[in-house]
């Protein structure tokens, strides 16, 4: 279906393990709305700040004034996935766990150097996720110019809803995205406020590495991020796509 990448695929050595010397405990996957089969998750890519400030968006000519910086990416291990939500233990070594509600894109095809106009052909479907963040750990890492990895990629840091295939809902360009914590609306934005839309994100990331089937992309969060406490129930929703509920439970 996609004419890109396969002929340029680089081999990095033997990838299969027909006779593994250890067994992996799990293969992360997500439920698919309306289907029995599940979506296997290979990698979780995330984009940094991707929603313009509300005030700036209200200015009709803001886009012409200034070119936004290119998107920047980080990632979480697939084992950070919390499939379908539910209980999420408060992570260790933090006192400032933050919620970031995000539209999640799931890729059915891979490729490199994907043009934006072809990028949506890679998409399997969409869901909603929380990019959970140890904000105090991230702040310290920024201050010390160290990697964010453990601020973002800890166990349980990527709760994600079921996926809705794009064959059902198309490719949402607008729609309300909210996070409600114990009944209080904390994040309230719209997908149309994304600085870099999904096709541009896929194109940009595919210029930096080969995208693969099974990749997820968390597409950034609107304003209003804030702390989660033990006992909180957090509901993330993208209107017309999916809803995700997590319950923050005591540390393990
Ligand atoms: Mn985020």
Tab-separated table of C-alpha atoms and ligand atoms in Angstrom, residues 46-48 74 100 102 131 133 152 218 220-221, ligand 1:
chain	number	residue	atom	x	y	z
A	46	UNK	CA	6.362	11.669	21.904
A	47	UNK	CA	6.570	15.248	20.727
A	48	UNK	CA	7.468	18.170	22.958
A	74	UNK	CA	11.604	11.940	22.915
A	100	UNK	CA	-0.497	15.543	29.985
A	102	UNK	CA	-2.600	13.747	24.273
A	131	UNK	CA	2.092	11.351	28.835
A	133	UNK	CA	5.717	13.014	33.656
A	152	UNK	CA	9.268	10.579	30.945
A	218	UNK	CA	1.904	10.964	21.403
A	220	UNK	CA	1.655	16.826	22.575
A	221	UNK	CA	-0.580	18.347	25.212
B	1	LIG	MN1	3.726	15.382	26.406
